[in-house]
Short mmCIF file of C-alpha atoms in Angstrom, two decimals:
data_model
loop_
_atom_site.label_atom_id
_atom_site.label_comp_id
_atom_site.label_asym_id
_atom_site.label_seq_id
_atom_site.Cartn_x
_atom_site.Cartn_y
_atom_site.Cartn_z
CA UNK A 157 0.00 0.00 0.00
CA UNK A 158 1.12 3.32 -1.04
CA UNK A 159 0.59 6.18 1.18
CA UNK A 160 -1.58 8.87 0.33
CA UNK A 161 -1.01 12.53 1.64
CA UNK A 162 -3.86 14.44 2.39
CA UNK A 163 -4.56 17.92 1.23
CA UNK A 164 -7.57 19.44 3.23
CA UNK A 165 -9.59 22.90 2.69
CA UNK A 166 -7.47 25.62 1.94
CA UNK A 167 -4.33 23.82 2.42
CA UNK A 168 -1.39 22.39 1.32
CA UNK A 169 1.14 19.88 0.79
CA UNK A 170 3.80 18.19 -1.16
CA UNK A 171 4.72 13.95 -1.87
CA UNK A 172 7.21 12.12 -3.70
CA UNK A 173 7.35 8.17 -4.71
CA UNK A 174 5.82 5.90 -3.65
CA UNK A 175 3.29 8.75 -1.94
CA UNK A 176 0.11 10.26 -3.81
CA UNK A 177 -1.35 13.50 -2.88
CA UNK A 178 -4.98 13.63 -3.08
CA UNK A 179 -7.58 16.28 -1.97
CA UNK A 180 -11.40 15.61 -1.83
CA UNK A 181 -14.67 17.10 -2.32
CA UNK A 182 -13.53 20.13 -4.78
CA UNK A 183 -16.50 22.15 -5.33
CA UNK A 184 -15.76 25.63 -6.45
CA UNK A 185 -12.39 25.50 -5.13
CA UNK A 186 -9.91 24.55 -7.52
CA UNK A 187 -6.96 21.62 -7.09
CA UNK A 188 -3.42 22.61 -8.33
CA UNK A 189 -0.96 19.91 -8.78
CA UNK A 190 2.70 21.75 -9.70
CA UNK A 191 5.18 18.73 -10.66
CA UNK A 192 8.83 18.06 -11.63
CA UNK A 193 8.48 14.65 -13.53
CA UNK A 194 12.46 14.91 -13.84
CA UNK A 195 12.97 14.10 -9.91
CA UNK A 196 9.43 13.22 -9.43
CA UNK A 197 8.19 16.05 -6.48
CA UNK A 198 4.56 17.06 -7.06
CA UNK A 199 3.27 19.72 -4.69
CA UNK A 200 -1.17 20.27 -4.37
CA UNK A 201 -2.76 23.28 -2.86
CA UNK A 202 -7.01 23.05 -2.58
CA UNK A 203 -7.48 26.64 -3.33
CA UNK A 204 -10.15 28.36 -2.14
CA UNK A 205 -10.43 32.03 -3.24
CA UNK A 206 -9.13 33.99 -5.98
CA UNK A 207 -7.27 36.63 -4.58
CA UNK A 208 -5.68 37.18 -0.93
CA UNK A 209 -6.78 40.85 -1.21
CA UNK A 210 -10.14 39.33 -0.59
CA UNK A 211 -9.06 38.52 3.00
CA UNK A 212 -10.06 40.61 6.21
CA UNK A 213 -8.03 39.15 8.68
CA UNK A 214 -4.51 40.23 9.85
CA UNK A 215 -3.07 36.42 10.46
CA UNK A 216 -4.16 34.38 6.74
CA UNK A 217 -3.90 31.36 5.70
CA UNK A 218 -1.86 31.43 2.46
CA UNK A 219 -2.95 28.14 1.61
CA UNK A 220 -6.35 29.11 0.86
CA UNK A 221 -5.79 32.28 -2.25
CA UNK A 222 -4.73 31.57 -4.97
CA UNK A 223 -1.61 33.71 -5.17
CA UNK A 224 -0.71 33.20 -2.11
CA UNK A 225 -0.59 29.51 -1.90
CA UNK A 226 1.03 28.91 -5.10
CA UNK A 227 4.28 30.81 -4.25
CA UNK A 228 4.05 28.77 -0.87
CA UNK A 229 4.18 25.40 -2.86
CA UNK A 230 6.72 26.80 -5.52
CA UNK A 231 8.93 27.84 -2.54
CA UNK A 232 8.62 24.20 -1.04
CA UNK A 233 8.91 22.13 -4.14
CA UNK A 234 12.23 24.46 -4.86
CA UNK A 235 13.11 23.37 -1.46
CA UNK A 236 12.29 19.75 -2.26
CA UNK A 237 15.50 20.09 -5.29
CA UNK A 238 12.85 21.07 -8.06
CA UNK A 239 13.66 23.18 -10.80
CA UNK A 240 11.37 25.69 -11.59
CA UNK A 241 11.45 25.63 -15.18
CA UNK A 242 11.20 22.18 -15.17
CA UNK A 243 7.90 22.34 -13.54
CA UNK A 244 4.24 21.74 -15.21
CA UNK A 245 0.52 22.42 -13.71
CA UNK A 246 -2.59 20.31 -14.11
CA UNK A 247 -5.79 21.57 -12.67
CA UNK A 248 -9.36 20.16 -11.66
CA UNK A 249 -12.13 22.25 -9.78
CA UNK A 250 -13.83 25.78 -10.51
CA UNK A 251 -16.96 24.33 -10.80
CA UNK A 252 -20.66 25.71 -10.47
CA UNK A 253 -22.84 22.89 -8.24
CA UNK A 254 -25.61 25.61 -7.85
CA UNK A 255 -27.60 27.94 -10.16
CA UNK A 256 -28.70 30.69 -9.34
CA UNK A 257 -31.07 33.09 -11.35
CA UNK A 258 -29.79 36.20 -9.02
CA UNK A 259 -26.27 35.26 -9.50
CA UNK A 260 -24.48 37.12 -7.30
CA UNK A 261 -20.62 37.58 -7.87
CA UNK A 262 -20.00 35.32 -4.72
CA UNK A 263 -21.58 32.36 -6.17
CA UNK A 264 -19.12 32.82 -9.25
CA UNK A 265 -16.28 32.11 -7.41
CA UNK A 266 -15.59 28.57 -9.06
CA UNK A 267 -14.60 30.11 -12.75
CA UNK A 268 -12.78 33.21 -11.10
CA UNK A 269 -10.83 30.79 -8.84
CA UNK A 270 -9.43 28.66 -12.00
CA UNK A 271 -8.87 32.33 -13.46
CA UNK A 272 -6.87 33.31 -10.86
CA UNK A 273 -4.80 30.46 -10.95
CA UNK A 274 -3.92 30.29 -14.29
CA UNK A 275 -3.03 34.04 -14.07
CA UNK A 276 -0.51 33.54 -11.24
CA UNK A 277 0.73 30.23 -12.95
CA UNK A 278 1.49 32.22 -16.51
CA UNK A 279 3.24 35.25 -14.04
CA UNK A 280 5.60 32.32 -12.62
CA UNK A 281 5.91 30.90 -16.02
CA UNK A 282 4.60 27.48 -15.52
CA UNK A 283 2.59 25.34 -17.97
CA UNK A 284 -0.43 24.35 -17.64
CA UNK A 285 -0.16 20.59 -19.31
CA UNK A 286 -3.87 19.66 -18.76
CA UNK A 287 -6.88 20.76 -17.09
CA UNK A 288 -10.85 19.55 -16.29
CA UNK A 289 -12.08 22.83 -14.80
CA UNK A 290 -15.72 23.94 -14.49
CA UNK A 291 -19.36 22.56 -15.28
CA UNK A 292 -21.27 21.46 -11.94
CA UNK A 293 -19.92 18.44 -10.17
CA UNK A 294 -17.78 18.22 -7.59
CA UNK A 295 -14.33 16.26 -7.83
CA UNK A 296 -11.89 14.21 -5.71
CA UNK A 297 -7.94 14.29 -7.26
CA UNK A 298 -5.43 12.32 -7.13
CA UNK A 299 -2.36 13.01 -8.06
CA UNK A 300 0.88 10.29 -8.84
CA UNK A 301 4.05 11.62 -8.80
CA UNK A 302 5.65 8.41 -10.55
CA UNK A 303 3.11 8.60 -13.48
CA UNK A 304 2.66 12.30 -13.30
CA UNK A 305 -1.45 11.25 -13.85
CA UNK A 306 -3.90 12.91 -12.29
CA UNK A 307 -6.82 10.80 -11.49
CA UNK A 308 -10.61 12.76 -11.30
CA UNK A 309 -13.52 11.13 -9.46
CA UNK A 310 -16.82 12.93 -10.06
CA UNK A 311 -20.32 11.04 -8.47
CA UNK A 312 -21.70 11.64 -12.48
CA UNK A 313 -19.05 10.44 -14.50
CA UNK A 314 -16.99 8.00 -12.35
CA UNK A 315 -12.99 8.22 -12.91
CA UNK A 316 -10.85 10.02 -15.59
CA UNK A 317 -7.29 11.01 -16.19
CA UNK A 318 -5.69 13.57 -17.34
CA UNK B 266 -10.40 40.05 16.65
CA UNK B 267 -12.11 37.47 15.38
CA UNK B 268 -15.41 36.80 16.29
CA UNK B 269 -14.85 33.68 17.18
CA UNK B 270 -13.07 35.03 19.66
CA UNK B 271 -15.69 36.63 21.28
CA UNK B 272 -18.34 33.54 21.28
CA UNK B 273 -19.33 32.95 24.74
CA UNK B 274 -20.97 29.44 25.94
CA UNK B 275 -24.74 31.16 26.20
CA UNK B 276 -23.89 32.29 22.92
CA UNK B 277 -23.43 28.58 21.46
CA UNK B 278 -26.84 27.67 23.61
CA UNK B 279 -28.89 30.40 21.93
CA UNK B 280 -27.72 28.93 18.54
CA UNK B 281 -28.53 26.08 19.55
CA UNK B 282 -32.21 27.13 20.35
CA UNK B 283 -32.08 28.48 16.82
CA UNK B 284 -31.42 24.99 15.52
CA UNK B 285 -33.91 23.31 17.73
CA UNK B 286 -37.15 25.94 16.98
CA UNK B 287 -36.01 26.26 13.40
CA UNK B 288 -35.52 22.16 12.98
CA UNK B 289 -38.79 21.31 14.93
CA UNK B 290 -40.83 23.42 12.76
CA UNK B 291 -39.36 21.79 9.57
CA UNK B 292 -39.98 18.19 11.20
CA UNK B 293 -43.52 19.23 12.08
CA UNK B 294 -44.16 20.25 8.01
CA UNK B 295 -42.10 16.89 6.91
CA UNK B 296 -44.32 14.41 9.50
CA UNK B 297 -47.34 16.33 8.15
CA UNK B 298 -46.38 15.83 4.49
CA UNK B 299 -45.77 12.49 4.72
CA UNK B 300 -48.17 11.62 7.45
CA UNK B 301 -45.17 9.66 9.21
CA UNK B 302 -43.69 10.52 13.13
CA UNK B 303 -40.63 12.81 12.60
CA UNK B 304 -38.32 13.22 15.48
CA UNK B 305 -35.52 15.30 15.80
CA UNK B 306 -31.98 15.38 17.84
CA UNK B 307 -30.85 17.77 19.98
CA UNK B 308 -29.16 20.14 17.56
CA UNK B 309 -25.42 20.64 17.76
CA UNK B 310 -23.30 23.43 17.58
CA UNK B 311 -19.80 22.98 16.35
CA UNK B 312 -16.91 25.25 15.69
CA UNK B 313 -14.65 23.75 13.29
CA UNK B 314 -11.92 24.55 11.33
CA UNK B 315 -12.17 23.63 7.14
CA UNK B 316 -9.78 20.98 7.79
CA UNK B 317 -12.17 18.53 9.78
CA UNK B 318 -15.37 20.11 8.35
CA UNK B 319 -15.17 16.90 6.39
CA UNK B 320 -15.70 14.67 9.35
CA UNK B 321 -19.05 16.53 9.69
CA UNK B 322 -20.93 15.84 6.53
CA UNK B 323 -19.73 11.83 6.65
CA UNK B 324 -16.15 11.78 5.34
CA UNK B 325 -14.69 12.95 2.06
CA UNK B 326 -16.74 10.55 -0.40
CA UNK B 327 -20.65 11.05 1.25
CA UNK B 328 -22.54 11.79 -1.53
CA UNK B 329 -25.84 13.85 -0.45
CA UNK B 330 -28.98 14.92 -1.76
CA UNK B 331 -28.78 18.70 -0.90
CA UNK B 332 -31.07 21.65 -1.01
CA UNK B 333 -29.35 25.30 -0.63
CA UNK B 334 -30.80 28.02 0.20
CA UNK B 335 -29.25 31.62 0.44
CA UNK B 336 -30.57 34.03 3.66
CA UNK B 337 -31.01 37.15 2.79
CA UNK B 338 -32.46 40.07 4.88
CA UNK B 339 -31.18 41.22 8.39
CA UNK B 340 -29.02 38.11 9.15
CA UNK B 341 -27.67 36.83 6.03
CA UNK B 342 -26.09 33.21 5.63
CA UNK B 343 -26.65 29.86 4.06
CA UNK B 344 -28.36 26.93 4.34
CA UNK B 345 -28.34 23.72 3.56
CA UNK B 346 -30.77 20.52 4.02
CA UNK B 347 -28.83 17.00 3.27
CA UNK B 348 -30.12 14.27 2.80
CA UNK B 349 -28.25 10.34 2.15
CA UNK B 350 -29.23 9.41 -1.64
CA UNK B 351 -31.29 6.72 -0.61
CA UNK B 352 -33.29 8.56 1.91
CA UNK B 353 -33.82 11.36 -0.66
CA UNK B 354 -35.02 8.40 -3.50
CA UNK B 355 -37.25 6.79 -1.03
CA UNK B 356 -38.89 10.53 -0.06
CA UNK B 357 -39.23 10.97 -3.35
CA UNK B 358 -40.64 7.68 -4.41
CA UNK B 359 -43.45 8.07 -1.77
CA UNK B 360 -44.30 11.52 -3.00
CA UNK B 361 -44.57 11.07 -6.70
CA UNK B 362 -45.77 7.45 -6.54
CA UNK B 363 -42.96 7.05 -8.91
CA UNK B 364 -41.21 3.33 -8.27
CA UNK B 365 -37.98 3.93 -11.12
CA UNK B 366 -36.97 7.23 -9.44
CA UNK B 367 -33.29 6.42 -8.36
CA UNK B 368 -31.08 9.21 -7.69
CA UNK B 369 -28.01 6.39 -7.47
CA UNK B 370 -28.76 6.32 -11.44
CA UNK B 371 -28.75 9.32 -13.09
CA UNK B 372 -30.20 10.78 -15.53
CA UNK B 373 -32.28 12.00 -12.82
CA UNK B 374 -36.84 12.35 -13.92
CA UNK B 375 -37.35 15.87 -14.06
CA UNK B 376 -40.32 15.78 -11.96
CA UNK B 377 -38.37 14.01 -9.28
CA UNK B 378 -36.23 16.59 -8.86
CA UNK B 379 -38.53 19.13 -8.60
CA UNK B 380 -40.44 17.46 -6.15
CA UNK B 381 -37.11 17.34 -4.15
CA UNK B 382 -36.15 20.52 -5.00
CA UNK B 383 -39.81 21.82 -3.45
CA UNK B 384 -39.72 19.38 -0.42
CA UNK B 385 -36.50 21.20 0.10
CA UNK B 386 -38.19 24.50 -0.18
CA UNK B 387 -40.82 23.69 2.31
CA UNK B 388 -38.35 22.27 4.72
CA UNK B 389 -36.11 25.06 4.69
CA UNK B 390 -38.77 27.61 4.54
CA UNK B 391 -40.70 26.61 7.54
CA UNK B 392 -36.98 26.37 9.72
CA UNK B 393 -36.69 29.76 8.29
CA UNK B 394 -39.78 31.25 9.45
CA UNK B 395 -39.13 29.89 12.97
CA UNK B 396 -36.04 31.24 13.76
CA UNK B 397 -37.40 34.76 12.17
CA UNK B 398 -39.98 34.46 14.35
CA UNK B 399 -37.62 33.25 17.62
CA UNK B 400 -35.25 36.49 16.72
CA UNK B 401 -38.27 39.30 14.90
CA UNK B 402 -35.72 39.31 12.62
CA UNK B 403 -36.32 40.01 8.48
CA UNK B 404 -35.04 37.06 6.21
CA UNK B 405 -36.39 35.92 3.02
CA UNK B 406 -34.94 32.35 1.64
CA UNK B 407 -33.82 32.44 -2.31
CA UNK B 408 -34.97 30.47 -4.48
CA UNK B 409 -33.79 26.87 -3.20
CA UNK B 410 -30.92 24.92 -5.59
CA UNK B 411 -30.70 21.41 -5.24
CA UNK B 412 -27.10 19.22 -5.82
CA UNK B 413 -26.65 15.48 -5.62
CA UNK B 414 -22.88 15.40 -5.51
CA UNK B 415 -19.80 15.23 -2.85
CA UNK B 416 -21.39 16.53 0.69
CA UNK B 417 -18.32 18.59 1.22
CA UNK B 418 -17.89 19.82 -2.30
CA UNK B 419 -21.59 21.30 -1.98
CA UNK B 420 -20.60 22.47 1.89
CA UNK B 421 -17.82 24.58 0.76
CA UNK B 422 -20.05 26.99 -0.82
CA UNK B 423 -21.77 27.99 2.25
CA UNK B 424 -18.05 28.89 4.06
CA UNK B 425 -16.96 31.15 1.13
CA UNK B 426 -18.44 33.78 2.72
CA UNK B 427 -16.84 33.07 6.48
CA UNK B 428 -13.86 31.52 4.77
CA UNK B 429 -12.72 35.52 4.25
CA UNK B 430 -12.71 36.34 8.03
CA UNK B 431 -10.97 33.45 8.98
CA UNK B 432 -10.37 29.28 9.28
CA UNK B 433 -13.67 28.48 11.41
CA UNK B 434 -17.19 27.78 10.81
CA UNK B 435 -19.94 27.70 13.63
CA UNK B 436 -22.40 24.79 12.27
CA UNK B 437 -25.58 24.37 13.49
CA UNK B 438 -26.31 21.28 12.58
CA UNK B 439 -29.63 19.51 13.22
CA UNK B 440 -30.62 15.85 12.68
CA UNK B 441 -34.12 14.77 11.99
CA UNK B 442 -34.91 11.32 12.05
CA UNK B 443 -37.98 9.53 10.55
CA UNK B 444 -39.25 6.68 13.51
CA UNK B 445 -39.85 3.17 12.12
CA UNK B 446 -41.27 2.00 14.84
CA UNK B 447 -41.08 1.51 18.83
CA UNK B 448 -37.23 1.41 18.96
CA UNK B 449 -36.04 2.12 15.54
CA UNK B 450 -35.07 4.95 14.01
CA UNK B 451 -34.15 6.51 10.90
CA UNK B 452 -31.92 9.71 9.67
CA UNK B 453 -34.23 11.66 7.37
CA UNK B 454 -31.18 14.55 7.02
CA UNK B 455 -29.52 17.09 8.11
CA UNK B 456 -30.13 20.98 8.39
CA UNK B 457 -27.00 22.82 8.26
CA UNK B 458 -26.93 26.56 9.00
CA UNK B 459 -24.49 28.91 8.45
CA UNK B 460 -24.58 32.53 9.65
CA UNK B 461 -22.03 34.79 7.73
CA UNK B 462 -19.57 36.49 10.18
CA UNK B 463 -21.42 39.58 10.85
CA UNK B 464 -25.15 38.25 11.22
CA UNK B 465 -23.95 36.57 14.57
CA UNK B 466 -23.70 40.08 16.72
CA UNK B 467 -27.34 40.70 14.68
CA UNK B 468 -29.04 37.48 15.84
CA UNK B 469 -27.09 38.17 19.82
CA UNK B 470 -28.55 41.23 19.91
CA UNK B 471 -31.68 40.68 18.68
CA UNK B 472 -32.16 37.91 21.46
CA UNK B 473 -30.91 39.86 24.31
CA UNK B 474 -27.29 38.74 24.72
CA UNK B 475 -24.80 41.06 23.13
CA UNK B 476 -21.36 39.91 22.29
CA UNK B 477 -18.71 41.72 24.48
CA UNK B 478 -16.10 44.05 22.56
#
């Protein structure tokens, strides 16, 4: 059995063989996987807000903006030996599970979370290799650093990779 | 500060009065609807970070049946009614007379879903009215939106708005529980409501105890 690190809400993490890095139950929060497939280090943050400007509290959790938390995991997959221009993006999340006729900008927040994160991802110069963002089901990742596959579970459409 | 913070015990016990006047309403509309004995738990208050939110709606993979609804008026928030696929199919079944109704196998009957969706409505509308009632407060539901996917992928949505002021939720969470018969029980759902950071002080206030500065 391989071991499986857990990435919760607005958090975190980073794995390496024979690990896998999974986060569950993305709604409109989006799933980042950054990867070196040279010297196989993956790094996932679950992402949930666009922008840490959005924040009103004086102690924040970088893990949970979008900027923030992706120069957190660049910083600790540098840390980890990668090379940052040696490092791709795949994405899953951003989604819409609810419509609503008075759509207010708050329930938008699924496609302006994957915008946000493909921004900061082209202003630190890293690829985004492939990507199942939006529609309106919610998704579990999984991420392999040996096959640099990531795995999507939706309750519609059982399992894909990309 | 965060409010958090400043959330006394009697603070937790008057939300949890909330949950039991606003929950024992909807349970009295449900047992009436369905002409079945609804009984409800004591409702519990937790604060939790996102991290172990999950552990609340049944662990990562639950998949629900859920109804949202979006507060708006002097205390605005979120709610939520959940309900376990099967519970939600066999509601269903009994309402439209409608045997092949499955929500395991989708595509889903149209009509099925809106019967859920306006079960849903009903339910949330009467807990609604209650706790306006408890509190004199103003709220008015939105239209209700109904998901059958990933409990905490639907759950997430209500904490956007709380998810700016900080890592916690308060959930008031309320089970209601259909009774089989003399000694069996069985979950109906869940209510789950969500206050956004600044309607707390509002519903404190409104029902006499202020939160200190």
């Amino acid at each position: 059995m391989s071991e499986v690190v857990k990435v919760g809400m607005a958090d975190l993490n980073v794995a390496k063989p024979p690990q896998k890095i999974r986060t569950s139950g993305l709604g409109s929060c989006v799933g980042v996987v950054l990867y070196d497939e040279t010297i196989k280090v993956c790094g996932m943050a679950h992402v949930m807000l666009p922008n840490s400007s959005l924040g009103k509290t004086e102690t924040m959790n970088k893990a949970k903006y979008a900027d923030t938390a992706l120069v957190v995991l660049l910083d600790k997959l540098k840390k980890m030996g990668a090379n940052h221009v040696r490092l791709k993006a795949k994405l899953a999340g951003g989604s819409q599970m609810f419509k609503f006729s008075s759509s207010s900008e708050m329930m938008r927040i699924g496609p302006r979370n994957v915008e946000a994160v493909k921004e900061k991802l082209k202003e630190l110069r890293i690829r985004v290799v492939s990507e199942d963002v939006g529609g309106t089901s919610g998704r579990t990742i999984e991420f392999d650093p040996e096959t640099s596959k990531l795995s999507i579970r939706t309750v519609s459409q059982g399992v894909s990779e990309i | 500060m965060s409010f958090i913070n400043r959330i006394q015990p009697e603070h937790l016990d008057i939300l949890k009065e909330v949950g039991n006047i606003g929950a024992g309403h909807a349970a009295t509309a449900l047992s009436k609807l369905l002409n079945k004995t609804i009984d409800m738990k004591v409702p519990a208050v937790r604060v939790t970070s996102f991290d172990t939110i999950t552990e609340l709606v049944g662990g990562s993979d639950n998949v629900v049946a859920a109804i949202f609804l979006r507060i708006e008026g002097e205390a605005p928030g979120n709610m939520f009614f959940m309900l376990p696929v099967n519970e939600a199919t066999r509601l269903i079944q009994y309402l439209t007379g409608d045997q092949s109704f499955d929500l395991n196998h989708p595509p889903y009957s149209e009509l099925g879903l809106s019967a859920l969706q306006e079960l849903g409505n009903i339910l949330a509308g009467s807990y609604l009215s209650a706790f306006s009632d408890f509190t004199k407060l103003n709220l008015q539901p939105s239209v209700p939106a109904l998901s059958i996917d990933m409990a905490i992928a639907i759950l997430s949505y209500g904490l956007l708005e709380l998810s700016q002021v900080g890592d916690y939720a308060i959930v008031i969470d309320t089970e209601i529980l259909e009774k089989i018969d003399e000694n069996s029980k069985k979950t109906t759902g869940h209510f789950f409501l969500l206050p956004d950071p600044d309607s707390y002080e509002k519903i404190f206030q409104a029902l006499g105890v202020p939160m200190n500065e």
